[in-house]
């Protein structure tokens, strides 16, 4: 084993692995400040998970850990079986493996033996452990990577696969990671989804057998289920109690989590790309890198684990995670594709009056031969429509400048409408069957991004817009169709690689765009929230949670996405969905996340407009609290007719409490909201903000000062018996 401090080593990138072939017994300790994942080689030189759980205090205890091979048989023989770190098909383990391969000679087994490992300290907080393993009969190399983030208690793991056989081998399974658990109880929290129904929480106890959570949609891949889950190890894991595993896969395509409870009630969790219709053909010498599986174990409930992931994401994964976010006014909900330059000019003035930073022009601005006036035509022809926009995008950028705001633009570069000049010219650039009738989702087809030429085209579309308009610094990047008619004209007889190579093609494009335009902010959108994964978020600073902006539904959607994603990554807009809810309620709900508007101010009364402008000003002032603070989910909307959340600055000087009454019943008993995250010893002033003009706060504690201890133990009377009512309360240390 070799331990290298990268910070102090200029030669870090050219490390040579120490080869300790068939070492006697190796312990590999992969730790954060709170968690230990301990791997151990067995006498058979294979690698096993010896421990995963709360960090062991005494280093010497590690030597006591067993390697999880089966106990001796009645004849005294010991069969190595179970808890192997990266088990392969055809081994002695009869449950689902992490990896499956067909070698050139048709053999479908592989046994992996530990060869060496090294540990690289990237800095004081981040450490990478790299473990090399190989088959002894075939030239197959597997490298396991574990990256730990000590303070945030996060572990990322991924795997590299390569071989030196004569011809391509077929990878039948290629998980990112496999973890084992031993507990009397496993309760899975998963999130089903659909358009406007994102992040719907379902829980179930896992018993003997297999539970698979996967998608097969290719692009818009999370439309039916999201790539994240939680696993509770006690009857009830709550926000502040219980041990819980959070797991998520950084992959914008088909993913699969397999939870298998075996015959002795041990649980295996296998996470990775979904190998569905993807027996990947890997050339000799090529390295197949799996996506990152990111996980944390929380020992004090869901809330702390969420905050750990939020901290990690802001610091290490989310594009511009520590940077600012801009507020905006979008036109989609109000105008659809029916607008022209004059109308957009008026929107820009409205945006200025509202006080937001930017006007965002949505779908419908492009295509001339087949104008984009509805979703049936034009995708692929990214020239501004001359009738709607005679002065093109530069004209709009200028108009925005004159109005004193910034300008952002919607694009959907991965798609094509058959009714487009692009399709007429390059029908072979679309994924579609050569010999069957085509079927469509939203009248469009997915471009074949496994084809480098098509990647160049898609990059070129965005590059042209951004290079011609240097003042355009925001894009909404949409993706409205799953892959239909699965056939790549480019890959021909290598269709097995389509789903994987397509997603890699998307990353190539995104990397080129973000490398060339690092300051352009991009919103990840996919017909609402059907893209929301941590590999994608390396290129996007925020994502659009849902087209469903009904504030009541949004309270649930935001509650659930916030389990995994920091508040600053979650875009939430005020719209005219659910007009029974007041504009205040709609705004207060959006203000929980990154506030924006998608509504014509002309719909609003003067008082309502004034309220919105004041809310924008409040939001901007409170950005350090709302976007950078710790997020506490205080009262769940699943538990009754109310919900409340809090954002608290790291120095505990300032907080916001947002309390929402959904549908309270007649004379319902109202409980005070007990705050969290404050300093019990300090005193805080409580002040309700976001009040409609001419109204006064009815909060009994308004404008009074309390200790943090009081606010956390006694609480505030922030709920009411009024339906769809809300309060935004600013809490400031005195
Ligand atoms: C789906 C997005 O979620 C909407 O916000 C909007 O941009 C439309 N696409 C435009 O086609």
PDB file of C-alpha atoms in Angstrom, residues 591 617-627 654-656 689 728 730:
ATOM      1  CA  UNK A 591     -39.176  31.550  -1.931  1.00  0.00           C
ATOM      2  CA  UNK A 617     -36.145  42.384  -2.528  1.00  0.00           C
ATOM      3  CA  UNK A 618     -36.482  40.268   0.627  1.00  0.00           C
ATOM      4  CA  UNK A 619     -35.259  37.206  -1.188  1.00  0.00           C
ATOM      5  CA  UNK A 620     -32.228  39.026  -2.560  1.00  0.00           C
ATOM      6  CA  UNK A 621     -31.392  40.373   0.876  1.00  0.00           C
ATOM      7  CA  UNK A 622     -31.817  36.922   2.423  1.00  0.00           C
ATOM      8  CA  UNK A 623     -29.924  34.973  -0.231  1.00  0.00           C
ATOM      9  CA  UNK A 624     -27.031  34.260   2.169  1.00  0.00           C
ATOM     10  CA  UNK A 625     -29.559  32.597   4.502  1.00  0.00           C
ATOM     11  CA  UNK A 626     -31.836  30.847   2.017  1.00  0.00           C
ATOM     12  CA  UNK A 627     -29.266  29.739  -0.538  1.00  0.00           C
ATOM     13  CA  UNK A 654     -29.742  34.714  10.907  1.00  0.00           C
ATOM     14  CA  UNK A 655     -32.519  32.350   9.938  1.00  0.00           C
ATOM     15  CA  UNK A 656     -35.785  32.241   8.082  1.00  0.00           C
ATOM     16  CA  UNK A 689     -41.845  39.670   6.378  1.00  0.00           C
ATOM     17  CA  UNK A 728     -42.175  34.045   6.138  1.00  0.00           C
ATOM     18  CA  UNK A 730     -36.955  36.505   9.595  1.00  0.00           C
TER      19      UNK A 730
END
